[in-house]
PDB file of N, CA, C and O in Angstrom:
ATOM      1  N   MET A   1      -9.603  -2.018 -20.045  1.00 51.00           N
ATOM      2  CA  MET A   1      -8.738  -1.185 -18.665  1.00 51.00           C
ATOM      3  C   MET A   1      -8.958  -2.529 -17.906  1.00 51.00           C
ATOM      4  O   MET A   1      -9.683  -3.558 -17.592  1.00 51.00           O
ATOM      5  N   GLY A   2      -7.325  -2.422 -17.293  1.00 81.00           N
ATOM      6  CA  GLY A   2      -7.033  -3.406 -15.799  1.00 81.00           C
ATOM      7  C   GLY A   2      -7.455  -2.604 -14.499  1.00 81.00           C
ATOM      8  O   GLY A   2      -8.809  -2.150 -14.391  1.00 81.00           O
ATOM      9  N   ASP A   3      -6.908  -3.044 -12.972  1.00 94.00           N
ATOM     10  CA  ASP A   3      -7.629  -3.706 -12.088  1.00 94.00           C
ATOM     11  C   ASP A   3      -6.941  -2.328 -11.651  1.00 94.00           C
ATOM     12  O   ASP A   3      -6.735  -1.510 -11.639  1.00 94.00           O
ATOM     13  N   ARG A   4      -8.929  -2.600 -10.921  1.00 97.00           N
ATOM     14  CA  ARG A   4      -8.130  -0.574  -9.204  1.00 97.00           C
ATOM     15  C   ARG A   4      -8.563  -0.964  -8.035  1.00 97.00           C
ATOM     16  O   ARG A   4      -8.981  -1.745  -7.979  1.00 97.00           O
ATOM     17  N   TRP A   5      -6.859  -0.597  -7.734  1.00 98.00           N
ATOM     18  CA  TRP A   5      -7.068  -0.915  -5.917  1.00 98.00           C
ATOM     19  C   TRP A   5      -7.162   0.516  -5.344  1.00 98.00           C
ATOM     20  O   TRP A   5      -7.294   1.275  -5.451  1.00 98.00           O
ATOM     21  N   GLN A   6      -7.961  -0.418  -3.950  1.00 98.00           N
ATOM     22  CA  GLN A   6      -7.520   0.352  -2.561  1.00 98.00           C
ATOM     23  C   GLN A   6      -6.165   0.400  -2.070  1.00 98.00           C
ATOM     24  O   GLN A   6      -6.205  -0.964  -1.646  1.00 98.00           O
ATOM     25  N   VAL A   7      -5.766   1.209  -1.201  1.00 98.00           N
ATOM     26  CA  VAL A   7      -4.283   1.182  -0.668  1.00 98.00           C
ATOM     27  C   VAL A   7      -4.668   2.373   0.528  1.00 98.00           C
ATOM     28  O   VAL A   7      -4.928   2.938   0.542  1.00 98.00           O
ATOM     29  N   GLU A   8      -4.403   0.752   1.225  1.00 97.00           N
ATOM     30  CA  GLU A   8      -4.632   1.687   3.416  1.00 97.00           C
ATOM     31  C   GLU A   8      -3.409   0.920   4.038  1.00 97.00           C
ATOM     32  O   GLU A   8      -2.624   0.013   3.596  1.00 97.00           O
ATOM     33  N   VAL A   9      -2.906   2.110   4.719  1.00 98.00           N
ATOM     34  CA  VAL A   9      -1.495   1.558   5.753  1.00 98.00           C
ATOM     35  C   VAL A   9      -2.242   2.244   6.946  1.00 98.00           C
ATOM     36  O   VAL A   9      -3.240   2.551   7.335  1.00 98.00           O
ATOM     37  N   ASP A  10      -2.279   0.892   7.803  1.00 97.00           N
ATOM     38  CA  ASP A  10      -2.787   0.691   8.921  1.00 97.00           C
ATOM     39  C   ASP A  10      -1.173   1.336   9.903  1.00 97.00           C
ATOM     40  O   ASP A  10      -0.366   1.302  10.772  1.00 97.00           O
ATOM     41  N   ARG A  11      -1.836   2.599  10.057  1.00 93.00           N
ATOM     42  CA  ARG A  11      -1.041   3.769  11.357  1.00 93.00           C
ATOM     43  C   ARG A  11      -0.670   3.046  12.047  1.00 93.00           C
ATOM     44  O   ARG A  11       0.607   3.422  13.309  1.00 93.00           O
ATOM     45  N   ALA A  12      -2.107   2.846  12.877  1.00 95.00           N
ATOM     46  CA  ALA A  12      -1.527   1.698  13.925  1.00 95.00           C
ATOM     47  C   ALA A  12      -0.416   0.469  14.068  1.00 95.00           C
ATOM     48  O   ALA A  12       0.243   0.239  15.203  1.00 95.00           O
ATOM     49  N   VAL A  13       0.155   0.351  13.457  1.00 96.00           N
ATOM     50  CA  VAL A  13       0.831  -1.068  12.691  1.00 96.00           C
ATOM     51  C   VAL A  13       2.384  -0.116  11.956  1.00 96.00           C
ATOM     52  O   VAL A  13       3.223  -0.421  12.653  1.00 96.00           O
ATOM     53  N   CYS A  14       2.357   0.122  11.209  1.00 97.00           N
ATOM     54  CA  CYS A  14       3.513   1.625  11.015  1.00 97.00           C
ATOM     55  C   CYS A  14       4.415   1.808  11.395  1.00 97.00           C
ATOM     56  O   CYS A  14       4.009   2.171  12.594  1.00 97.00           O
ATOM     57  N   ILE A  15       5.677   1.125  11.655  1.00 97.00           N
ATOM     58  CA  ILE A  15       7.365   1.750  11.667  1.00 97.00           C
ATOM     59  C   ILE A  15       7.138   2.899  11.447  1.00 97.00           C
ATOM     60  O   ILE A  15       8.950   3.271  12.007  1.00 97.00           O
ATOM     61  N   GLY A  16       7.606   2.857  10.435  1.00 96.00           N
ATOM     62  CA  GLY A  16       7.893   4.473   9.861  1.00 96.00           C
ATOM     63  C   GLY A  16       9.272   3.982   9.330  1.00 96.00           C
ATOM     64  O   GLY A  16      10.131   4.866   8.806  1.00 96.00           O
ATOM     65  N   SER A  17       9.618   2.956   9.278  1.00 96.00           N
ATOM     66  CA  SER A  17      10.715   2.867   8.170  1.00 96.00           C
ATOM     67  C   SER A  17      11.267   3.018   6.907  1.00 96.00           C
ATOM     68  O   SER A  17      11.807   3.192   6.387  1.00 96.00           O
ATOM     69  N   GLY A  18       9.461   3.190   6.093  1.00 96.00           N
ATOM     70  CA  GLY A  18      10.442   3.934   5.036  1.00 96.00           C
ATOM     71  C   GLY A  18      10.575   2.687   3.378  1.00 96.00           C
ATOM     72  O   GLY A  18      10.990   3.187   2.256  1.00 96.00           O
ATOM     73  N   MET A  19      10.303   1.601   4.023  1.00 96.00           N
ATOM     74  CA  MET A  19      10.222   0.925   2.944  1.00 96.00           C
ATOM     75  C   MET A  19       9.647   0.939   1.982  1.00 96.00           C
ATOM     76  O   MET A  19       9.809   0.448   0.767  1.00 96.00           O
ATOM     77  N   CYS A  20       8.478   1.522   1.791  1.00 97.00           N
ATOM     78  CA  CYS A  20       7.566   1.906   1.114  1.00 97.00           C
ATOM     79  C   CYS A  20       7.601   2.988   0.198  1.00 97.00           C
ATOM     80  O   CYS A  20       7.158   2.499  -1.271  1.00 97.00           O
ATOM     81  N   VAL A  21       8.024   3.723   0.944  1.00 97.00           N
ATOM     82  CA  VAL A  21       8.558   4.597  -0.322  1.00 97.00           C
ATOM     83  C   VAL A  21      10.142   4.579  -0.913  1.00 97.00           C
ATOM     84  O   VAL A  21      10.244   4.622  -2.555  1.00 97.00           O
ATOM     85  N   SER A  22      10.718   3.408  -0.343  1.00 96.00           N
ATOM     86  CA  SER A  22      12.080   2.547  -1.027  1.00 96.00           C
ATOM     87  C   SER A  22      11.237   1.960  -2.840  1.00 96.00           C
ATOM     88  O   SER A  22      11.930   2.046  -3.572  1.00 96.00           O
ATOM     89  N   HIS A  23      10.311   1.372  -2.472  1.00 96.00           N
ATOM     90  CA  HIS A  23       9.792   0.240  -3.023  1.00 96.00           C
ATOM     91  C   HIS A  23       9.042   1.373  -4.315  1.00 96.00           C
ATOM     92  O   HIS A  23       9.055   1.379  -5.467  1.00 96.00           O
ATOM     93  N   ALA A  24       8.309   2.294  -3.507  1.00 97.00           N
ATOM     94  CA  ALA A  24       7.685   3.137  -4.428  1.00 97.00           C
ATOM     95  C   ALA A  24       7.284   4.706  -3.993  1.00 97.00           C
ATOM     96  O   ALA A  24       5.687   5.490  -3.152  1.00 97.00           O
ATOM     97  N   PRO A  25       8.100   5.557  -4.770  1.00 97.00           N
ATOM     98  CA  PRO A  25       8.324   6.505  -4.067  1.00 97.00           C
ATOM     99  C   PRO A  25       7.340   7.296  -4.321  1.00 97.00           C
ATOM    100  O   PRO A  25       6.796   8.805  -3.754  1.00 97.00           O
ATOM    101  N   GLU A  26       7.110   6.887  -5.807  1.00 96.00           N
ATOM    102  CA  GLU A  26       6.005   7.935  -6.666  1.00 96.00           C
ATOM    103  C   GLU A  26       3.837   6.996  -5.340  1.00 96.00           C
ATOM    104  O   GLU A  26       3.049   7.810  -5.694  1.00 96.00           O
ATOM    105  N   GLY A  27       4.191   5.934  -4.830  1.00 96.00           N
ATOM    106  CA  GLY A  27       3.008   5.826  -4.662  1.00 96.00           C
ATOM    107  C   GLY A  27       2.690   6.114  -3.194  1.00 96.00           C
ATOM    108  O   GLY A  27       1.337   6.129  -2.204  1.00 96.00           O
ATOM    109  N   PHE A  28       3.962   6.223  -2.121  1.00 98.00           N
ATOM    110  CA  PHE A  28       3.763   6.805  -0.462  1.00 98.00           C
ATOM    111  C   PHE A  28       4.339   7.797  -0.230  1.00 98.00           C
ATOM    112  O   PHE A  28       5.436   7.548  -1.149  1.00 98.00           O
ATOM    113  N   LYS A  29       4.414   8.483   1.089  1.00 97.00           N
ATOM    114  CA  LYS A  29       4.920   9.842   1.686  1.00 97.00           C
ATOM    115  C   LYS A  29       4.879   8.780   3.136  1.00 97.00           C
ATOM    116  O   LYS A  29       4.231   8.593   3.732  1.00 97.00           O
ATOM    117  N   LEU A  30       5.943   9.685   3.390  1.00 96.00           N
ATOM    118  CA  LEU A  30       5.856   9.417   5.021  1.00 96.00           C
ATOM    119  C   LEU A  30       5.671  11.201   5.386  1.00 96.00           C
ATOM    120  O   LEU A  30       6.357  11.919   5.062  1.00 96.00           O
ATOM    121  N   ASP A  31       4.596  11.416   6.491  1.00 95.00           N
ATOM    122  CA  ASP A  31       4.580  12.566   7.405  1.00 95.00           C
ATOM    123  C   ASP A  31       5.086  12.691   8.501  1.00 95.00           C
ATOM    124  O   ASP A  31       6.671  12.657   8.017  1.00 95.00           O
ATOM    125  N   SER A  32       5.466  14.088   8.764  1.00 95.00           N
ATOM    126  CA  SER A  32       6.531  14.212   9.859  1.00 95.00           C
ATOM    127  C   SER A  32       6.748  13.662  11.054  1.00 95.00           C
ATOM    128  O   SER A  32       7.150  12.828  11.935  1.00 95.00           O
ATOM    129  N   ALA A  33       5.598  12.845  11.649  1.00 93.00           N
ATOM    130  CA  ALA A  33       6.031  10.927  12.442  1.00 93.00           C
ATOM    131  C   ALA A  33       5.945  10.539  11.615  1.00 93.00           C
ATOM    132  O   ALA A  33       5.933   9.289  12.459  1.00 93.00           O
ATOM    133  N   ARG A  34       6.723   9.841  10.512  1.00 93.00           N
ATOM    134  CA  ARG A  34       7.640   9.770  10.106  1.00 93.00           C
ATOM    135  C   ARG A  34       6.176   8.156   9.640  1.00 93.00           C
ATOM    136  O   ARG A  34       6.181   6.694   9.821  1.00 93.00           O
ATOM    137  N   GLN A  35       4.992   8.602   9.253  1.00 95.00           N
ATOM    138  CA  GLN A  35       3.235   6.956   8.938  1.00 95.00           C
ATOM    139  C   GLN A  35       3.693   7.529   7.950  1.00 95.00           C
ATOM    140  O   GLN A  35       3.702   8.578   6.844  1.00 95.00           O
ATOM    141  N   SER A  36       3.631   6.358   6.634  1.00 97.00           N
ATOM    142  CA  SER A  36       3.211   6.584   5.760  1.00 97.00           C
ATOM    143  C   SER A  36       1.549   6.562   5.576  1.00 97.00           C
ATOM    144  O   SER A  36       0.782   6.308   6.174  1.00 97.00           O
ATOM    145  N   HIS A  37       1.407   7.082   3.878  1.00 96.00           N
ATOM    146  CA  HIS A  37       0.749   7.714   4.021  1.00 96.00           C
ATOM    147  C   HIS A  37       0.049   7.103   2.418  1.00 96.00           C
ATOM    148  O   HIS A  37       1.305   7.359   1.723  1.00 96.00           O
ATOM    149  N   PRO A  38      -0.772   6.435   1.391  1.00 97.00           N
ATOM    150  CA  PRO A  38      -0.788   6.275   0.273  1.00 97.00           C
ATOM    151  C   PRO A  38      -0.855   7.543  -0.386  1.00 97.00           C
ATOM    152  O   PRO A  38      -2.044   8.254   0.112  1.00 97.00           O
ATOM    153  N   VAL A  39      -0.228   8.069  -1.852  1.00 97.00           N
ATOM    154  CA  VAL A  39       0.092   9.081  -2.265  1.00 97.00           C
ATOM    155  C   VAL A  39      -1.668   8.502  -2.899  1.00 97.00           C
ATOM    156  O   VAL A  39      -1.974   9.897  -3.194  1.00 97.00           O
ATOM    157  N   HIS A  40      -2.162   8.438  -3.209  1.00 96.00           N
ATOM    158  CA  HIS A  40      -3.165   7.901  -4.754  1.00 96.00           C
ATOM    159  C   HIS A  40      -3.926   6.960  -3.441  1.00 96.00           C
ATOM    160  O   HIS A  40      -3.632   5.755  -3.959  1.00 96.00           O
ATOM    161  N   PRO A  41      -5.128   6.561  -2.577  1.00 97.00           N
ATOM    162  CA  PRO A  41      -5.310   5.032  -2.631  1.00 97.00           C
ATOM    163  C   PRO A  41      -6.025   5.094  -3.128  1.00 97.00           C
ATOM    164  O   PRO A  41      -6.630   3.762  -2.930  1.00 97.00           O
ATOM    165  N   GLU A  42      -6.656   5.322  -4.225  1.00 97.00           N
ATOM    166  CA  GLU A  42      -7.216   4.923  -4.937  1.00 97.00           C
ATOM    167  C   GLU A  42      -6.194   4.871  -6.111  1.00 97.00           C
ATOM    168  O   GLU A  42      -6.350   5.858  -7.429  1.00 97.00           O
ATOM    169  N   THR A  43      -5.328   4.150  -6.695  1.00 97.00           N
ATOM    170  CA  THR A  43      -4.777   3.494  -7.522  1.00 97.00           C
ATOM    171  C   THR A  43      -5.196   2.548  -8.850  1.00 97.00           C
ATOM    172  O   THR A  43      -6.188   1.114  -8.367  1.00 97.00           O
ATOM    173  N   ASP A  44      -4.059   2.692  -9.827  1.00 96.00           N
ATOM    174  CA  ASP A  44      -4.232   1.816 -10.907  1.00 96.00           C
ATOM    175  C   ASP A  44      -3.216   0.224 -10.090  1.00 96.00           C
ATOM    176  O   ASP A  44      -2.516   0.656  -9.675  1.00 96.00           O
ATOM    177  N   ALA A  45      -3.468  -1.039 -10.330  1.00 96.00           N
ATOM    178  CA  ALA A  45      -2.848  -2.126 -10.350  1.00 96.00           C
ATOM    179  C   ALA A  45      -1.256  -1.400 -11.247  1.00 96.00           C
ATOM    180  O   ALA A  45      -1.326  -0.841 -11.656  1.00 96.00           O
ATOM    181  N   ASN A  46      -0.217  -1.875  -9.454  1.00 93.00           N
ATOM    182  CA  ASN A  46       0.751  -1.314  -9.656  1.00 93.00           C
ATOM    183  C   ASN A  46       1.863  -2.089  -9.455  1.00 93.00           C
ATOM    184  O   ASN A  46       1.569  -2.063  -8.073  1.00 93.00           O
ATOM    185  N   GLU A  47       2.770  -2.879 -10.509  1.00 96.00           N
ATOM    186  CA  GLU A  47       3.835  -4.095  -9.064  1.00 96.00           C
ATOM    187  C   GLU A  47       4.950  -2.968  -8.079  1.00 96.00           C
ATOM    188  O   GLU A  47       4.645  -3.421  -6.986  1.00 96.00           O
ATOM    189  N   LYS A  48       4.973  -1.397  -8.325  1.00 97.00           N
ATOM    190  CA  LYS A  48       5.538  -1.594  -7.435  1.00 97.00           C
ATOM    191  C   LYS A  48       5.591  -1.006  -6.331  1.00 97.00           C
ATOM    192  O   LYS A  48       5.091  -1.109  -5.036  1.00 97.00           O
ATOM    193  N   VAL A  49       4.143  -0.390  -6.582  1.00 97.00           N
ATOM    194  CA  VAL A  49       2.600  -0.159  -4.850  1.00 97.00           C
ATOM    195  C   VAL A  49       2.178  -1.873  -3.785  1.00 97.00           C
ATOM    196  O   VAL A  49       2.720  -2.110  -3.241  1.00 97.00           O
ATOM    197  N   LEU A  50       2.201  -3.272  -5.379  1.00 97.00           N
ATOM    198  CA  LEU A  50       2.533  -4.509  -4.572  1.00 97.00           C
ATOM    199  C   LEU A  50       3.775  -4.692  -4.053  1.00 97.00           C
ATOM    200  O   LEU A  50       3.824  -5.314  -2.397  1.00 97.00           O
ATOM    201  N   ALA A  51       5.012  -4.862  -4.143  1.00 97.00           N
ATOM    202  CA  ALA A  51       5.926  -4.742  -3.907  1.00 97.00           C
ATOM    203  C   ALA A  51       7.010  -3.931  -2.503  1.00 97.00           C
ATOM    204  O   ALA A  51       7.252  -4.373  -2.068  1.00 97.00           O
ATOM    205  N   ALA A  52       5.910  -3.032  -2.413  1.00 97.00           N
ATOM    206  CA  ALA A  52       5.847  -2.196  -1.267  1.00 97.00           C
ATOM    207  C   ALA A  52       4.841  -2.949  -0.224  1.00 97.00           C
ATOM    208  O   ALA A  52       5.810  -2.632   0.503  1.00 97.00           O
ATOM    209  N   ALA A  53       4.044  -2.712  -0.724  1.00 98.00           N
ATOM    210  CA  ALA A  53       3.191  -4.575   0.939  1.00 98.00           C
ATOM    211  C   ALA A  53       3.676  -4.751   1.636  1.00 98.00           C
ATOM    212  O   ALA A  53       4.215  -5.661   2.100  1.00 98.00           O
ATOM    213  N   GLU A  54       4.282  -6.089  -0.275  1.00 97.00           N
ATOM    214  CA  GLU A  54       5.326  -7.596   0.203  1.00 97.00           C
ATOM    215  C   GLU A  54       6.302  -6.763   0.876  1.00 97.00           C
ATOM    216  O   GLU A  54       6.847  -8.160   2.071  1.00 97.00           O
ATOM    217  N   GLY A  55       7.071  -5.658   1.013  1.00 96.00           N
ATOM    218  CA  GLY A  55       8.393  -5.422   1.699  1.00 96.00           C
ATOM    219  C   GLY A  55       8.339  -4.672   3.007  1.00 96.00           C
ATOM    220  O   GLY A  55       9.022  -4.301   3.468  1.00 96.00           O
ATOM    221  N   CYS A  56       6.933  -4.322   2.993  1.00 97.00           N
ATOM    222  CA  CYS A  56       7.007  -3.483   4.526  1.00 97.00           C
ATOM    223  C   CYS A  56       7.128  -4.809   6.050  1.00 97.00           C
ATOM    224  O   CYS A  56       6.775  -5.873   5.693  1.00 97.00           O
ATOM    225  N   PRO A  57       7.822  -4.352   6.425  1.00 97.00           N
ATOM    226  CA  PRO A  57       8.328  -5.035   7.419  1.00 97.00           C
ATOM    227  C   PRO A  57       7.226  -5.659   8.337  1.00 97.00           C
ATOM    228  O   PRO A  57       7.501  -6.596   8.972  1.00 97.00           O
ATOM    229  N   VAL A  58       5.901  -4.944   8.506  1.00 97.00           N
ATOM    230  CA  VAL A  58       5.351  -4.656   9.503  1.00 97.00           C
ATOM    231  C   VAL A  58       4.018  -5.117   9.468  1.00 97.00           C
ATOM    232  O   VAL A  58       3.014  -5.542  10.162  1.00 97.00           O
ATOM    233  N   GLU A  59       3.614  -4.820   7.815  1.00 95.00           N
ATOM    234  CA  GLU A  59       2.755  -6.048   6.564  1.00 95.00           C
ATOM    235  C   GLU A  59       1.849  -4.237   7.261  1.00 95.00           C
ATOM    236  O   GLU A  59       0.405  -5.216   7.683  1.00 95.00           O
ATOM    237  N   ALA A  60       2.309  -3.275   6.835  1.00 97.00           N
ATOM    238  CA  ALA A  60       0.643  -2.609   8.101  1.00 97.00           C
ATOM    239  C   ALA A  60       0.586  -1.999   6.535  1.00 97.00           C
ATOM    240  O   ALA A  60      -0.326  -1.376   6.866  1.00 97.00           O
ATOM    241  N   ILE A  61       0.831  -2.390   4.932  1.00 98.00           N
ATOM    242  CA  ILE A  61       0.136  -2.677   3.900  1.00 98.00           C
ATOM    243  C   ILE A  61      -0.994  -3.077   3.296  1.00 98.00           C
ATOM    244  O   ILE A  61      -0.891  -3.759   3.471  1.00 98.00           O
ATOM    245  N   ALA A  62      -2.232  -2.298   2.861  1.00 98.00           N
ATOM    246  CA  ALA A  62      -2.902  -3.282   2.675  1.00 98.00           C
ATOM    247  C   ALA A  62      -3.924  -3.024   0.967  1.00 98.00           C
ATOM    248  O   ALA A  62      -3.269  -2.008   0.960  1.00 98.00           O
ATOM    249  N   ILE A  63      -4.103  -3.678  -0.115  1.00 98.00           N
ATOM    250  CA  ILE A  63      -4.030  -3.733  -1.441  1.00 98.00           C
ATOM    251  C   ILE A  63      -5.358  -4.121  -1.199  1.00 98.00           C
ATOM    252  O   ILE A  63      -5.787  -5.883  -0.573  1.00 98.00           O
ATOM    253  N   ALA A  64      -6.934  -4.266  -1.951  1.00 97.00           N
ATOM    254  CA  ALA A  64      -8.282  -4.467  -2.526  1.00 97.00           C
ATOM    255  C   ALA A  64      -8.246  -4.617  -3.167  1.00 97.00           C
ATOM    256  O   ALA A  64      -8.202  -2.801  -4.240  1.00 97.00           O
ATOM    257  N   LEU A  65      -9.405  -5.121  -4.376  1.00 97.00           N
ATOM    258  CA  LEU A  65      -9.474  -4.916  -5.255  1.00 97.00           C
ATOM    259  C   LEU A  65     -10.795  -2.878  -5.419  1.00 97.00           C
ATOM    260  O   LEU A  65     -11.679  -3.856  -4.494  1.00 97.00           O
ATOM    261  N   LEU A  66     -10.637  -2.456  -5.778  1.00 96.00           N
ATOM    262  CA  LEU A  66     -11.319  -1.805  -5.679  1.00 96.00           C
ATOM    263  C   LEU A  66     -13.168  -2.332  -6.015  1.00 96.00           C
ATOM    264  O   LEU A  66     -13.375  -2.415  -7.356  1.00 96.00           O
ATOM    265  N   GLY A  67     -14.044  -1.497  -5.676  1.00 93.00           N
ATOM    266  CA  GLY A  67     -15.418  -2.001  -5.966  1.00 93.00           C
ATOM    267  C   GLY A  67     -16.028  -3.243  -5.024  1.00 93.00           C
ATOM    268  O   GLY A  67     -16.928  -3.306  -4.306  1.00 93.00           O
ATOM    269  N   THR A  68     -14.643  -4.314  -4.851  1.00 95.00           N
ATOM    270  CA  THR A  68     -15.292  -5.697  -4.729  1.00 95.00           C
ATOM    271  C   THR A  68     -14.930  -6.211  -3.308  1.00 95.00           C
ATOM    272  O   THR A  68     -14.822  -6.366  -2.412  1.00 95.00           O
ATOM    273  N   GLY A  69     -13.597  -5.118  -3.422  1.00 95.00           N
ATOM    274  CA  GLY A  69     -12.995  -5.254  -1.566  1.00 95.00           C
ATOM    275  C   GLY A  69     -12.546  -6.847  -2.126  1.00 95.00           C
ATOM    276  O   GLY A  69     -11.742  -6.617  -0.498  1.00 95.00           O
ATOM    277  N   GLU A  70     -11.809  -7.468  -2.621  1.00 95.00           N
ATOM    278  CA  GLU A  70     -11.590  -8.464  -2.646  1.00 95.00           C
ATOM    279  C   GLU A  70      -9.617  -8.197  -2.159  1.00 95.00           C
ATOM    280  O   GLU A  70      -9.516  -7.646  -3.336  1.00 95.00           O
ATOM    281  N   PRO A  71      -9.221  -9.062  -1.047  1.00 96.00           N
ATOM    282  CA  PRO A  71      -7.651  -8.646  -0.492  1.00 96.00           C
ATOM    283  C   PRO A  71      -6.560  -9.536  -1.862  1.00 96.00           C
ATOM    284  O   PRO A  71      -7.106  -9.768  -3.207  1.00 96.00           O
ATOM    285  N   VAL A  72      -6.307  -7.628  -2.567  1.00 96.00           N
ATOM    286  CA  VAL A  72      -4.858  -7.993  -3.157  1.00 96.00           C
ATOM    287  C   VAL A  72      -3.421  -9.344  -2.428  1.00 96.00           C
ATOM    288  O   VAL A  72      -3.008  -9.808  -2.647  1.00 96.00           O
ATOM    289  N   PHE A  73      -3.630  -7.853  -1.403  1.00 97.00           N
ATOM    290  CA  PHE A  73      -2.857  -8.268  -0.025  1.00 97.00           C
ATOM    291  C   PHE A  73      -2.407  -7.465   1.295  1.00 97.00           C
ATOM    292  O   PHE A  73      -3.227  -6.648   1.490  1.00 97.00           O
ATOM    293  N   PRO A  74      -2.418  -8.064   1.602  1.00 94.00           N
ATOM    294  CA  PRO A  74      -2.161  -9.722   1.638  1.00 94.00           C
ATOM    295  C   PRO A  74      -3.179 -10.413   1.417  1.00 94.00           C
ATOM    296  O   PRO A  74      -4.429 -10.113   1.817  1.00 94.00           O
ATOM    297  N   PRO A  75      -2.305 -11.593   1.426  1.00 84.00           N
ATOM    298  CA  PRO A  75      -3.783 -12.884   0.530  1.00 84.00           C
ATOM    299  C   PRO A  75      -4.792 -13.305   1.787  1.00 84.00           C
ATOM    300  O   PRO A  75      -3.987 -13.479   2.305  1.00 84.00           O
ATOM    301  N   GLU A  76      -5.609 -13.529   1.670  1.00 77.00           N
ATOM    302  CA  GLU A  76      -6.736 -14.422   1.950  1.00 77.00           C
ATOM    303  C   GLU A  76      -5.332 -15.741   2.104  1.00 77.00           C
ATOM    304  O   GLU A  76      -5.121 -16.668   1.388  1.00 77.00           O
ATOM    305  N   GLU A  77      -6.044 -16.257   3.406  1.00 71.00           N
ATOM    306  CA  GLU A  77      -5.888 -17.923   3.574  1.00 71.00           C
ATOM    307  C   GLU A  77      -6.784 -18.732   3.936  1.00 71.00           C
ATOM    308  O   GLU A  77      -7.907 -18.818   4.064  1.00 71.00           O
TER     309      GLU A  77
END
C-alpha cells in the first residue's frame, strides 16, 4: 500500500493562477472566486498533485503524509 497525503490550499495566499488545475485537473478546482480547492483533500500519493504544489507561484499548496503530518511539500528545511 502506498502513501496517503493530506492536501491543503491556503486560500489567504492563493492568487487563483490556475497552475494547479493545469498540472493536476483531477486534483484541484477553482471556485467562483478563483480560489483553489483540492478535489480530494485526502488522496493517494500522486506525482501530478506534487507537480501542482511545486508549480504554485505563491506556494499556497501544502502536502503532508496522512496520519503523521510529516511534510511532503514544502519540505522542511
